[in-house]
Short mmCIF file of N, CA, C and O in Angstrom, two decimals:
data_model
loop_
_atom_site.label_atom_id
_atom_site.label_comp_id
_atom_site.label_asym_id
_atom_site.label_seq_id
_atom_site.Cartn_x
_atom_site.Cartn_y
_atom_site.Cartn_z
N MET A 1104 -59.95 0.89 -47.71
CA MET A 1104 -60.54 1.30 -46.45
C MET A 1104 -61.10 0.09 -45.71
O MET A 1104 -60.93 -0.02 -44.51
N LYS A 1105 -61.76 -0.81 -46.44
CA LYS A 1105 -62.35 -2.00 -45.83
C LYS A 1105 -61.26 -2.86 -45.19
O LYS A 1105 -61.44 -3.37 -44.08
N ASN A 1106 -60.09 -3.00 -45.86
CA ASN A 1106 -58.98 -3.78 -45.31
C ASN A 1106 -58.42 -3.14 -44.05
O ASN A 1106 -58.06 -3.83 -43.10
N LEU A 1107 -58.36 -1.81 -44.02
CA LEU A 1107 -57.86 -1.10 -42.86
C LEU A 1107 -58.78 -1.32 -41.67
O LEU A 1107 -58.33 -1.57 -40.54
N ILE A 1108 -60.08 -1.26 -41.88
CA ILE A 1108 -61.06 -1.50 -40.81
C ILE A 1108 -60.94 -2.93 -40.31
O ILE A 1108 -60.92 -3.18 -39.10
N LEU A 1109 -60.82 -3.89 -41.23
CA LEU A 1109 -60.69 -5.29 -40.85
C LEU A 1109 -59.42 -5.52 -40.04
O LEU A 1109 -59.44 -6.18 -39.00
N LYS A 1110 -58.30 -4.93 -40.49
CA LYS A 1110 -57.04 -5.07 -39.77
C LYS A 1110 -57.15 -4.44 -38.38
O LYS A 1110 -56.67 -4.99 -37.39
N SER A 1111 -57.81 -3.30 -38.27
CA SER A 1111 -57.98 -2.64 -36.98
C SER A 1111 -58.82 -3.50 -36.04
O SER A 1111 -58.51 -3.61 -34.85
N LEU A 1112 -59.89 -4.10 -36.57
CA LEU A 1112 -60.73 -4.97 -35.74
C LEU A 1112 -59.96 -6.20 -35.27
O LEU A 1112 -60.09 -6.63 -34.12
N LEU A 1113 -59.16 -6.78 -36.16
CA LEU A 1113 -58.36 -7.95 -35.78
C LEU A 1113 -57.34 -7.60 -34.72
O LEU A 1113 -57.15 -8.34 -33.74
N LEU A 1114 -56.68 -6.44 -34.88
CA LEU A 1114 -55.70 -6.00 -33.89
C LEU A 1114 -56.39 -5.75 -32.55
O LEU A 1114 -55.91 -6.19 -31.50
N PHE A 1115 -57.53 -5.08 -32.57
CA PHE A 1115 -58.28 -4.81 -31.34
C PHE A 1115 -58.68 -6.11 -30.66
O PHE A 1115 -58.55 -6.27 -29.45
N SER A 1116 -59.16 -7.06 -31.44
CA SER A 1116 -59.56 -8.36 -30.89
C SER A 1116 -58.36 -9.08 -30.26
O SER A 1116 -58.49 -9.67 -29.19
N ALA A 1117 -57.23 -9.01 -30.92
CA ALA A 1117 -56.03 -9.66 -30.39
C ALA A 1117 -55.60 -9.01 -29.08
O ALA A 1117 -55.26 -9.68 -28.11
N LEU A 1118 -55.63 -7.68 -29.04
CA LEU A 1118 -55.26 -6.97 -27.81
C LEU A 1118 -56.25 -7.26 -26.70
O LEU A 1118 -55.88 -7.46 -25.55
N LEU A 1119 -57.51 -7.29 -27.01
CA LEU A 1119 -58.53 -7.58 -26.02
C LEU A 1119 -58.35 -8.99 -25.50
O LEU A 1119 -58.40 -9.23 -24.29
N GLY A 1120 -58.07 -9.91 -26.38
CA GLY A 1120 -57.87 -11.30 -25.97
C GLY A 1120 -56.68 -11.45 -25.04
O GLY A 1120 -56.75 -12.14 -24.04
N THR A 1121 -55.57 -10.77 -25.34
CA THR A 1121 -54.41 -10.90 -24.47
C THR A 1121 -54.65 -10.18 -23.16
O THR A 1121 -54.13 -10.58 -22.13
N GLY A 1122 -55.44 -9.15 -23.15
CA GLY A 1122 -55.73 -8.43 -21.92
C GLY A 1122 -56.55 -9.26 -20.95
O GLY A 1122 -56.54 -9.03 -19.75
N GLN A 1123 -57.25 -10.26 -21.45
CA GLN A 1123 -58.07 -11.09 -20.60
C GLN A 1123 -57.33 -12.31 -20.07
O GLN A 1123 -57.82 -12.99 -19.18
N ALA A 1124 -56.15 -12.56 -20.57
CA ALA A 1124 -55.43 -13.77 -20.19
C ALA A 1124 -55.19 -13.84 -18.69
O ALA A 1124 -55.46 -14.87 -18.07
N ALA A 1125 -54.66 -12.78 -18.11
CA ALA A 1125 -54.38 -12.81 -16.68
C ALA A 1125 -55.65 -12.93 -15.87
O ALA A 1125 -55.67 -13.57 -14.82
N ALA A 1126 -56.73 -12.33 -16.35
CA ALA A 1126 -58.00 -12.43 -15.64
C ALA A 1126 -58.54 -13.86 -15.68
O ALA A 1126 -59.19 -14.30 -14.75
N GLN A 1127 -58.27 -14.58 -16.75
CA GLN A 1127 -58.75 -15.95 -16.90
C GLN A 1127 -57.83 -16.96 -16.24
O GLN A 1127 -58.25 -18.07 -15.92
N ALA A 1128 -56.59 -16.61 -16.04
CA ALA A 1128 -55.62 -17.54 -15.47
C ALA A 1128 -55.92 -17.77 -14.00
O ALA A 1128 -56.36 -16.87 -13.29
N ASN A 1129 -55.68 -18.98 -13.56
CA ASN A 1129 -55.77 -19.28 -12.13
C ASN A 1129 -54.43 -18.90 -11.52
O ASN A 1129 -53.46 -19.66 -11.60
N LEU A 1130 -54.36 -17.72 -10.93
CA LEU A 1130 -53.12 -17.23 -10.37
C LEU A 1130 -52.79 -17.87 -9.03
O LEU A 1130 -51.67 -17.74 -8.54
N GLU A 1131 -53.74 -18.56 -8.46
CA GLU A 1131 -53.54 -19.23 -7.18
C GLU A 1131 -53.25 -20.72 -7.36
O GLU A 1131 -53.21 -21.47 -6.39
N ILE A 1132 -53.05 -21.14 -8.60
CA ILE A 1132 -52.80 -22.55 -8.90
C ILE A 1132 -51.55 -23.02 -8.14
O ILE A 1132 -50.63 -22.24 -7.93
N ASN A 1133 -51.57 -24.26 -7.72
CA ASN A 1133 -50.44 -24.77 -6.94
C ASN A 1133 -50.00 -26.11 -7.52
O ASN A 1133 -50.79 -27.02 -7.68
N THR A 1134 -48.74 -26.16 -7.83
CA THR A 1134 -48.11 -27.40 -8.28
C THR A 1134 -46.86 -27.58 -7.42
O THR A 1134 -46.43 -26.64 -6.74
N PRO A 1135 -46.24 -28.75 -7.43
CA PRO A 1135 -45.00 -28.92 -6.67
C PRO A 1135 -43.92 -27.91 -7.08
O PRO A 1135 -43.20 -27.38 -6.24
N GLY A 1136 -43.83 -27.62 -8.37
CA GLY A 1136 -42.84 -26.65 -8.85
C GLY A 1136 -43.11 -25.25 -8.32
O GLY A 1136 -42.20 -24.55 -7.89
N ILE A 1137 -44.37 -24.84 -8.36
CA ILE A 1137 -44.75 -23.52 -7.86
C ILE A 1137 -44.50 -23.45 -6.35
O ILE A 1137 -43.95 -22.46 -5.85
N ALA A 1138 -44.87 -24.49 -5.63
CA ALA A 1138 -44.66 -24.51 -4.17
C ALA A 1138 -43.18 -24.40 -3.83
O ALA A 1138 -42.81 -23.70 -2.87
N SER A 1139 -42.34 -25.07 -4.59
CA SER A 1139 -40.90 -25.01 -4.35
C SER A 1139 -40.36 -23.60 -4.56
O SER A 1139 -39.56 -23.10 -3.77
N ILE A 1140 -40.80 -22.96 -5.63
CA ILE A 1140 -40.36 -21.59 -5.93
C ILE A 1140 -40.83 -20.65 -4.83
O ILE A 1140 -40.07 -19.81 -4.33
N GLN A 1141 -42.08 -20.78 -4.42
CA GLN A 1141 -42.63 -19.91 -3.39
C GLN A 1141 -41.90 -20.10 -2.06
O GLN A 1141 -41.65 -19.14 -1.34
N SER A 1142 -41.54 -21.33 -1.76
CA SER A 1142 -40.79 -21.61 -0.53
C SER A 1142 -39.43 -20.92 -0.56
O SER A 1142 -39.00 -20.33 0.43
N SER A 1143 -38.76 -20.99 -1.69
CA SER A 1143 -37.47 -20.34 -1.86
C SER A 1143 -37.61 -18.83 -1.68
O SER A 1143 -36.79 -18.19 -1.00
N MET A 1144 -38.65 -18.26 -2.26
CA MET A 1144 -38.88 -16.82 -2.15
C MET A 1144 -39.19 -16.44 -0.70
O MET A 1144 -38.73 -15.39 -0.23
N GLN A 1145 -39.97 -17.26 -0.02
CA GLN A 1145 -40.32 -16.97 1.37
C GLN A 1145 -39.09 -16.97 2.26
O GLN A 1145 -38.93 -16.10 3.11
N ARG A 1146 -38.19 -17.92 2.06
CA ARG A 1146 -36.95 -17.98 2.85
C ARG A 1146 -36.11 -16.73 2.62
O ARG A 1146 -35.49 -16.20 3.54
N ARG A 1147 -36.07 -16.26 1.40
CA ARG A 1147 -35.26 -15.09 1.05
C ARG A 1147 -35.87 -13.78 1.55
O ARG A 1147 -35.16 -12.80 1.78
N HIS A 1148 -37.17 -13.76 1.72
CA HIS A 1148 -37.85 -12.52 2.07
C HIS A 1148 -37.30 -11.88 3.35
O HIS A 1148 -37.18 -10.66 3.43
N SER A 1149 -36.97 -12.68 4.34
CA SER A 1149 -36.46 -12.12 5.60
C SER A 1149 -35.14 -11.36 5.40
O SER A 1149 -34.84 -10.44 6.15
N GLU A 1150 -34.39 -11.74 4.38
CA GLU A 1150 -33.15 -11.03 4.06
C GLU A 1150 -33.41 -9.78 3.21
O GLU A 1150 -32.69 -8.79 3.31
N LEU A 1151 -34.45 -9.84 2.39
CA LEU A 1151 -34.77 -8.70 1.54
C LEU A 1151 -35.56 -7.62 2.28
O LEU A 1151 -35.45 -6.44 1.94
N ALA A 1152 -36.36 -8.00 3.26
CA ALA A 1152 -37.24 -7.05 3.95
C ALA A 1152 -36.50 -5.82 4.48
O ALA A 1152 -36.97 -4.69 4.28
N PRO A 1153 -35.33 -5.97 5.12
CA PRO A 1153 -34.63 -4.77 5.57
C PRO A 1153 -34.17 -3.87 4.42
O PRO A 1153 -34.10 -2.65 4.56
N LEU A 1154 -33.88 -4.48 3.28
CA LEU A 1154 -33.48 -3.69 2.10
C LEU A 1154 -34.66 -2.93 1.53
O LEU A 1154 -34.51 -1.79 1.06
N TYR A 1155 -35.85 -3.55 1.55
CA TYR A 1155 -37.06 -2.83 1.13
C TYR A 1155 -37.32 -1.67 2.10
O TYR A 1155 -37.56 -0.55 1.68
N ALA A 1156 -37.29 -1.97 3.39
CA ALA A 1156 -37.61 -0.98 4.42
C ALA A 1156 -36.63 0.19 4.41
O ALA A 1156 -37.02 1.33 4.65
N GLY A 1157 -35.37 -0.10 4.12
CA GLY A 1157 -34.36 0.95 4.08
C GLY A 1157 -34.34 1.75 2.79
O GLY A 1157 -33.60 2.73 2.67
N GLY A 1158 -35.11 1.32 1.81
CA GLY A 1158 -35.17 2.04 0.54
C GLY A 1158 -34.11 1.66 -0.47
O GLY A 1158 -34.03 2.26 -1.54
N ALA A 1159 -33.30 0.68 -0.14
CA ALA A 1159 -32.26 0.26 -1.07
C ALA A 1159 -32.84 -0.49 -2.26
O ALA A 1159 -32.39 -0.34 -3.39
N VAL A 1160 -33.85 -1.31 -1.99
CA VAL A 1160 -34.44 -2.18 -3.00
C VAL A 1160 -35.91 -1.82 -3.17
O VAL A 1160 -36.59 -1.48 -2.20
N GLY A 1161 -36.37 -1.89 -4.41
CA GLY A 1161 -37.78 -1.62 -4.67
C GLY A 1161 -38.33 -2.57 -5.72
O GLY A 1161 -37.58 -3.32 -6.35
N PHE A 1162 -39.63 -2.49 -5.88
CA PHE A 1162 -40.34 -3.32 -6.86
C PHE A 1162 -40.35 -2.59 -8.20
O PHE A 1162 -40.77 -1.44 -8.28
N THR A 1163 -39.93 -3.30 -9.24
CA THR A 1163 -39.95 -2.70 -10.57
C THR A 1163 -41.33 -2.87 -11.19
O THR A 1163 -42.12 -3.70 -10.75
N ARG A 1164 -41.60 -2.11 -12.19
CA ARG A 1164 -42.91 -2.16 -12.84
C ARG A 1164 -43.11 -3.45 -13.63
O ARG A 1164 -44.23 -3.77 -14.02
N ASP A 1165 -42.04 -4.21 -13.87
CA ASP A 1165 -42.16 -5.44 -14.65
C ASP A 1165 -42.15 -6.71 -13.79
O ASP A 1165 -41.88 -7.80 -14.28
N GLY A 1166 -42.44 -6.57 -12.49
CA GLY A 1166 -42.57 -7.74 -11.64
C GLY A 1166 -41.29 -8.25 -11.03
O GLY A 1166 -41.26 -9.36 -10.50
N ASN A 1167 -40.23 -7.48 -11.08
CA ASN A 1167 -38.96 -7.86 -10.48
C ASN A 1167 -38.66 -6.96 -9.29
O ASN A 1167 -39.46 -6.11 -8.93
N VAL A 1168 -37.49 -7.13 -8.72
CA VAL A 1168 -36.96 -6.21 -7.72
C VAL A 1168 -35.65 -5.68 -8.25
O VAL A 1168 -35.01 -6.31 -9.09
N ALA A 1169 -35.28 -4.49 -7.77
CA ALA A 1169 -34.05 -3.87 -8.25
C ALA A 1169 -33.38 -3.10 -7.12
O ALA A 1169 -34.05 -2.63 -6.19
N LEU A 1170 -32.07 -2.97 -7.22
CA LEU A 1170 -31.32 -2.13 -6.30
C LEU A 1170 -31.61 -0.69 -6.70
O LEU A 1170 -31.09 -0.19 -7.69
N ARG A 1171 -32.46 -0.04 -5.93
CA ARG A 1171 -32.92 1.31 -6.24
C ARG A 1171 -31.88 2.35 -5.86
O ARG A 1171 -31.64 3.30 -6.60
N ASP A 1172 -31.27 2.18 -4.71
CA ASP A 1172 -30.30 3.15 -4.22
C ASP A 1172 -29.10 2.42 -3.62
O ASP A 1172 -29.10 2.08 -2.44
N PRO A 1173 -28.08 2.17 -4.43
CA PRO A 1173 -26.92 1.42 -3.93
C PRO A 1173 -26.23 2.09 -2.75
O PRO A 1173 -25.64 1.41 -1.91
N ALA A 1174 -26.33 3.40 -2.64
CA ALA A 1174 -25.65 4.12 -1.56
C ALA A 1174 -26.20 3.74 -0.19
O ALA A 1174 -25.52 3.91 0.83
N VAL A 1175 -27.41 3.21 -0.13
CA VAL A 1175 -28.02 2.81 1.13
C VAL A 1175 -27.37 1.52 1.67
O VAL A 1175 -27.37 1.28 2.87
N VAL A 1176 -26.81 0.74 0.78
CA VAL A 1176 -26.20 -0.54 1.17
C VAL A 1176 -24.69 -0.33 1.32
O VAL A 1176 -24.04 0.10 0.36
N PRO A 1177 -24.14 -0.62 2.50
CA PRO A 1177 -22.68 -0.49 2.65
C PRO A 1177 -21.94 -1.30 1.58
O PRO A 1177 -22.39 -2.39 1.20
N LEU A 1178 -20.86 -0.76 1.12
CA LEU A 1178 -20.10 -1.38 0.04
C LEU A 1178 -19.77 -2.85 0.35
O LEU A 1178 -19.88 -3.70 -0.54
N ALA A 1179 -19.44 -3.15 1.59
CA ALA A 1179 -19.09 -4.52 1.96
C ALA A 1179 -20.27 -5.48 1.83
O ALA A 1179 -20.08 -6.69 1.71
N GLN A 1180 -21.50 -4.96 1.84
CA GLN A 1180 -22.70 -5.80 1.77
C GLN A 1180 -23.38 -5.74 0.39
O GLN A 1180 -24.34 -6.44 0.16
N ARG A 1181 -22.86 -4.92 -0.50
CA ARG A 1181 -23.52 -4.72 -1.79
C ARG A 1181 -23.52 -5.97 -2.66
O ARG A 1181 -24.51 -6.27 -3.31
N ALA A 1182 -22.45 -6.72 -2.66
CA ALA A 1182 -22.40 -7.96 -3.46
C ALA A 1182 -23.45 -8.95 -2.97
O ALA A 1182 -24.12 -9.59 -3.79
N ALA A 1183 -23.59 -9.06 -1.65
CA ALA A 1183 -24.60 -9.96 -1.09
C ALA A 1183 -26.00 -9.48 -1.47
O ALA A 1183 -26.87 -10.30 -1.81
N ALA A 1184 -26.23 -8.18 -1.43
CA ALA A 1184 -27.54 -7.63 -1.81
C ALA A 1184 -27.82 -7.92 -3.28
O ALA A 1184 -28.93 -8.32 -3.64
N ASN A 1185 -26.83 -7.73 -4.12
CA ASN A 1185 -27.01 -8.01 -5.55
C ASN A 1185 -27.29 -9.49 -5.80
O ASN A 1185 -28.09 -9.83 -6.67
N SER A 1186 -26.67 -10.37 -5.03
CA SER A 1186 -26.93 -11.81 -5.16
C SER A 1186 -28.36 -12.15 -4.74
O SER A 1186 -29.03 -12.97 -5.39
N LEU A 1187 -28.82 -11.53 -3.66
CA LEU A 1187 -30.21 -11.74 -3.22
C LEU A 1187 -31.19 -11.29 -4.30
O LEU A 1187 -32.16 -11.99 -4.60
N ILE A 1188 -30.93 -10.14 -4.86
CA ILE A 1188 -31.81 -9.58 -5.90
C ILE A 1188 -31.83 -10.50 -7.12
O ILE A 1188 -32.89 -10.79 -7.67
N ALA A 1189 -30.66 -10.95 -7.53
CA ALA A 1189 -30.58 -11.84 -8.70
C ALA A 1189 -31.34 -13.14 -8.44
O ALA A 1189 -32.08 -13.62 -9.32
N ALA A 1190 -31.17 -13.72 -7.26
CA ALA A 1190 -31.87 -14.97 -6.93
C ALA A 1190 -33.38 -14.73 -6.88
O ALA A 1190 -34.16 -15.57 -7.36
N GLU A 1191 -33.79 -13.61 -6.32
CA GLU A 1191 -35.22 -13.30 -6.24
C GLU A 1191 -35.82 -13.15 -7.64
O GLU A 1191 -36.88 -13.69 -7.93
N ASN A 1192 -35.13 -12.42 -8.49
CA ASN A 1192 -35.64 -12.23 -9.85
C ASN A 1192 -35.66 -13.52 -10.65
O ASN A 1192 -36.56 -13.74 -11.46
N GLN A 1193 -34.71 -14.39 -10.40
CA GLN A 1193 -34.70 -15.69 -11.06
C GLN A 1193 -35.93 -16.49 -10.61
O GLN A 1193 -36.62 -17.11 -11.44
N ASP A 1194 -36.22 -16.48 -9.32
CA ASP A 1194 -37.40 -17.18 -8.83
C ASP A 1194 -38.69 -16.55 -9.33
O ASP A 1194 -39.65 -17.27 -9.65
N ARG A 1195 -38.73 -15.24 -9.39
CA ARG A 1195 -39.94 -14.58 -9.90
C ARG A 1195 -40.20 -14.98 -11.35
O ARG A 1195 -41.34 -15.28 -11.71
N ALA A 1196 -39.17 -14.98 -12.17
CA ALA A 1196 -39.33 -15.39 -13.57
C ALA A 1196 -39.82 -16.83 -13.65
O ALA A 1196 -40.72 -17.16 -14.45
N ALA A 1197 -39.25 -17.69 -12.82
CA ALA A 1197 -39.67 -19.10 -12.81
C ALA A 1197 -41.12 -19.22 -12.33
O ALA A 1197 -41.88 -20.03 -12.87
N LEU A 1198 -41.50 -18.42 -11.34
CA LEU A 1198 -42.88 -18.46 -10.84
C LEU A 1198 -43.87 -18.07 -11.93
O LEU A 1198 -44.86 -18.77 -12.15
N TYR A 1199 -43.62 -16.99 -12.62
CA TYR A 1199 -44.53 -16.54 -13.68
C TYR A 1199 -44.64 -17.60 -14.78
O TYR A 1199 -45.72 -17.90 -15.26
N ARG A 1200 -43.49 -18.17 -15.13
CA ARG A 1200 -43.45 -19.19 -16.18
C ARG A 1200 -44.24 -20.44 -15.74
O ARG A 1200 -45.03 -20.99 -16.50
N GLU A 1201 -44.03 -20.87 -14.50
CA GLU A 1201 -44.71 -22.07 -14.00
C GLU A 1201 -46.21 -21.87 -13.87
O GLU A 1201 -46.99 -22.79 -14.14
N ILE A 1202 -46.63 -20.70 -13.45
CA ILE A 1202 -48.07 -20.43 -13.36
C ILE A 1202 -48.69 -20.46 -14.75
O ILE A 1202 -49.76 -21.05 -14.95
N ALA A 1203 -48.03 -19.87 -15.73
CA ALA A 1203 -48.54 -19.90 -17.11
C ALA A 1203 -48.61 -21.34 -17.62
O ALA A 1203 -49.62 -21.75 -18.21
N ARG A 1204 -47.57 -22.12 -17.37
CA ARG A 1204 -47.56 -23.52 -17.81
C ARG A 1204 -48.65 -24.33 -17.11
O ARG A 1204 -49.30 -25.16 -17.73
N ALA A 1205 -48.81 -24.11 -15.80
CA ALA A 1205 -49.82 -24.85 -15.04
C ALA A 1205 -51.23 -24.54 -15.53
O ALA A 1205 -52.12 -25.37 -15.40
N ASN A 1206 -51.41 -23.37 -16.12
CA ASN A 1206 -52.69 -22.98 -16.71
C ASN A 1206 -52.81 -23.45 -18.16
O ASN A 1206 -53.77 -23.12 -18.85
N ASN A 1207 -51.79 -24.20 -18.64
CA ASN A 1207 -51.74 -24.68 -20.02
C ASN A 1207 -51.75 -23.55 -21.04
O ASN A 1207 -52.27 -23.71 -22.15
N HIS A 1208 -51.16 -22.41 -20.66
CA HIS A 1208 -51.04 -21.26 -21.56
C HIS A 1208 -49.70 -20.57 -21.33
O HIS A 1208 -49.64 -19.49 -20.75
N PRO A 1209 -48.61 -21.18 -21.79
CA PRO A 1209 -47.30 -20.55 -21.60
C PRO A 1209 -47.22 -19.16 -22.22
O PRO A 1209 -46.44 -18.33 -21.77
N GLU A 1210 -48.06 -18.90 -23.20
CA GLU A 1210 -48.05 -17.58 -23.85
C GLU A 1210 -48.58 -16.48 -22.92
O GLU A 1210 -48.44 -15.30 -23.21
N TRP A 1211 -49.17 -16.85 -21.81
CA TRP A 1211 -49.69 -15.86 -20.85
C TRP A 1211 -48.63 -15.36 -19.88
O TRP A 1211 -48.90 -14.51 -19.03
N GLU A 1212 -47.43 -15.86 -19.98
CA GLU A 1212 -46.38 -15.52 -19.01
C GLU A 1212 -46.20 -14.01 -18.83
O GLU A 1212 -46.11 -13.52 -17.71
N GLY A 1213 -46.16 -13.27 -19.91
CA GLY A 1213 -45.97 -11.82 -19.83
C GLY A 1213 -47.09 -11.13 -19.07
O GLY A 1213 -46.84 -10.23 -18.26
N GLU A 1214 -48.31 -11.55 -19.32
CA GLU A 1214 -49.44 -10.94 -18.62
C GLU A 1214 -49.49 -11.35 -17.16
O GLU A 1214 -49.87 -10.55 -16.30
N ILE A 1215 -49.11 -12.57 -16.88
CA ILE A 1215 -49.05 -13.01 -15.49
C ILE A 1215 -47.98 -12.21 -14.76
O ILE A 1215 -48.18 -11.75 -13.63
N ARG A 1216 -46.86 -11.97 -15.41
CA ARG A 1216 -45.79 -11.13 -14.85
C ARG A 1216 -46.33 -9.74 -14.52
O ARG A 1216 -46.10 -9.22 -13.43
N SER A 1217 -47.04 -9.15 -15.45
CA SER A 1217 -47.60 -7.80 -15.23
C SER A 1217 -48.57 -7.78 -14.07
O SER A 1217 -48.56 -6.86 -13.24
N THR A 1218 -49.43 -8.79 -14.02
CA THR A 1218 -50.41 -8.87 -12.94
C THR A 1218 -49.72 -9.01 -11.59
O THR A 1218 -50.06 -8.32 -10.62
N PHE A 1219 -48.73 -9.90 -11.52
CA PHE A 1219 -48.01 -10.06 -10.27
C PHE A 1219 -47.21 -8.81 -9.92
O PHE A 1219 -47.08 -8.45 -8.75
N GLY A 1220 -46.65 -8.15 -10.93
CA GLY A 1220 -45.93 -6.91 -10.68
C GLY A 1220 -46.80 -5.91 -9.93
O GLY A 1220 -46.37 -5.30 -8.95
N GLN A 1221 -48.05 -5.79 -10.36
CA GLN A 1221 -48.97 -4.88 -9.68
C GLN A 1221 -49.34 -5.41 -8.30
O GLN A 1221 -49.47 -4.66 -7.35
N ARG A 1222 -49.47 -6.72 -8.18
CA ARG A 1222 -49.78 -7.32 -6.87
C ARG A 1222 -48.67 -7.03 -5.86
O ARG A 1222 -48.94 -6.71 -4.70
N TRP A 1223 -47.41 -7.19 -6.28
CA TRP A 1223 -46.29 -6.92 -5.37
C TRP A 1223 -46.37 -5.47 -4.88
O TRP A 1223 -46.16 -5.20 -3.69
N ILE A 1224 -46.63 -4.57 -5.80
CA ILE A 1224 -46.71 -3.15 -5.44
C ILE A 1224 -47.88 -2.89 -4.50
O ILE A 1224 -47.74 -2.22 -3.47
N ASP A 1225 -49.04 -3.45 -4.82
CA ASP A 1225 -50.23 -3.26 -3.98
C ASP A 1225 -50.02 -3.78 -2.57
O ASP A 1225 -50.53 -3.21 -1.61
N ARG A 1226 -49.28 -4.86 -2.44
CA ARG A 1226 -49.08 -5.49 -1.13
C ARG A 1226 -47.84 -4.99 -0.40
O ARG A 1226 -47.57 -5.42 0.73
N ALA A 1227 -47.09 -4.11 -1.02
CA ALA A 1227 -45.88 -3.57 -0.38
C ALA A 1227 -46.26 -2.78 0.88
O ALA A 1227 -47.33 -2.17 0.95
N GLN A 1228 -45.39 -2.81 1.84
CA GLN A 1228 -45.62 -2.07 3.07
C GLN A 1228 -45.39 -0.59 2.85
O GLN A 1228 -44.66 -0.18 1.94
N ALA A 1229 -46.01 0.21 3.70
CA ALA A 1229 -45.80 1.66 3.65
C ALA A 1229 -44.31 1.94 3.81
O ALA A 1229 -43.63 1.30 4.63
N GLY A 1230 -43.80 2.84 3.01
CA GLY A 1230 -42.39 3.20 3.06
C GLY A 1230 -41.52 2.47 2.06
O GLY A 1230 -40.39 2.88 1.81
N TRP A 1231 -42.03 1.38 1.49
CA TRP A 1231 -41.26 0.65 0.48
C TRP A 1231 -41.38 1.37 -0.87
O TRP A 1231 -42.35 2.08 -1.13
N TYR A 1232 -40.41 1.15 -1.73
CA TYR A 1232 -40.37 1.82 -3.04
C TYR A 1232 -40.86 0.90 -4.15
O TYR A 1232 -40.71 -0.31 -4.09
N TYR A 1233 -41.40 1.55 -5.17
CA TYR A 1233 -41.86 0.85 -6.36
C TYR A 1233 -41.73 1.79 -7.55
O TYR A 1233 -41.66 3.01 -7.39
N GLN A 1234 -41.72 1.22 -8.73
CA GLN A 1234 -41.69 2.01 -9.96
C GLN A 1234 -43.10 2.20 -10.48
O GLN A 1234 -43.88 1.25 -10.52
N ASN A 1235 -43.39 3.41 -10.92
CA ASN A 1235 -44.69 3.64 -11.57
C ASN A 1235 -44.58 3.25 -13.04
O ASN A 1235 -43.54 2.78 -13.50
N ALA A 1236 -45.66 3.45 -13.78
CA ALA A 1236 -45.70 3.04 -15.19
C ALA A 1236 -44.63 3.73 -16.03
O ALA A 1236 -44.16 3.18 -17.03
N ALA A 1237 -44.22 4.93 -15.63
CA ALA A 1237 -43.20 5.66 -16.38
C ALA A 1237 -41.78 5.28 -15.96
O ALA A 1237 -40.81 5.74 -16.55
N GLY A 1238 -41.66 4.44 -14.92
CA GLY A 1238 -40.35 4.00 -14.48
C GLY A 1238 -39.76 4.82 -13.34
O GLY A 1238 -38.65 4.56 -12.90
N ALA A 1239 -40.50 5.84 -12.85
CA ALA A 1239 -40.02 6.65 -11.74
C ALA A 1239 -40.24 5.91 -10.43
O ALA A 1239 -41.22 5.22 -10.25
N TRP A 1240 -39.29 6.07 -9.52
CA TRP A 1240 -39.41 5.43 -8.21
C TRP A 1240 -40.28 6.28 -7.30
O TRP A 1240 -40.08 7.49 -7.19
N LEU A 1241 -41.23 5.63 -6.64
CA LEU A 1241 -42.13 6.30 -5.70
C LEU A 1241 -42.09 5.53 -4.38
O LEU A 1241 -41.88 4.33 -4.36
N ARG A 1242 -42.35 6.27 -3.30
CA ARG A 1242 -42.42 5.63 -1.99
C ARG A 1242 -43.87 5.41 -1.63
O ARG A 1242 -44.69 6.31 -1.75
N LYS A 1243 -44.18 4.22 -1.20
CA LYS A 1243 -45.57 3.89 -0.87
C LYS A 1243 -45.94 4.50 0.47
O LYS A 1243 -45.18 4.56 1.38
#
């Protein structure tokens, strides 16, 4: 019984510690690498915005974007939309990784991803889609 209690306390401490990582991280940190990634994302946003507004693309619960409704995108434009989404997700992964590295805690990448995932959803415009915790698509 004593070992079970000790193991439970250690597990709780580990979970509590990882839960604080994103809160302790400087999410606004800026390095040349982060600035470059953000610039790339900003340039792409003007192409993604109509896809968000039209409901074709939404924010996933894991900090990425996804083609939510392919039928909204004309077949002739679907490959371009998929390329935009892939490039955006590549930059998002790089952004989360670089922020964790810049904070000298690469192990925080997953939590930084989760925090940013919620930030993207919170900052989404009315009418844009996002995934809830269960993975269902909702309109903001």
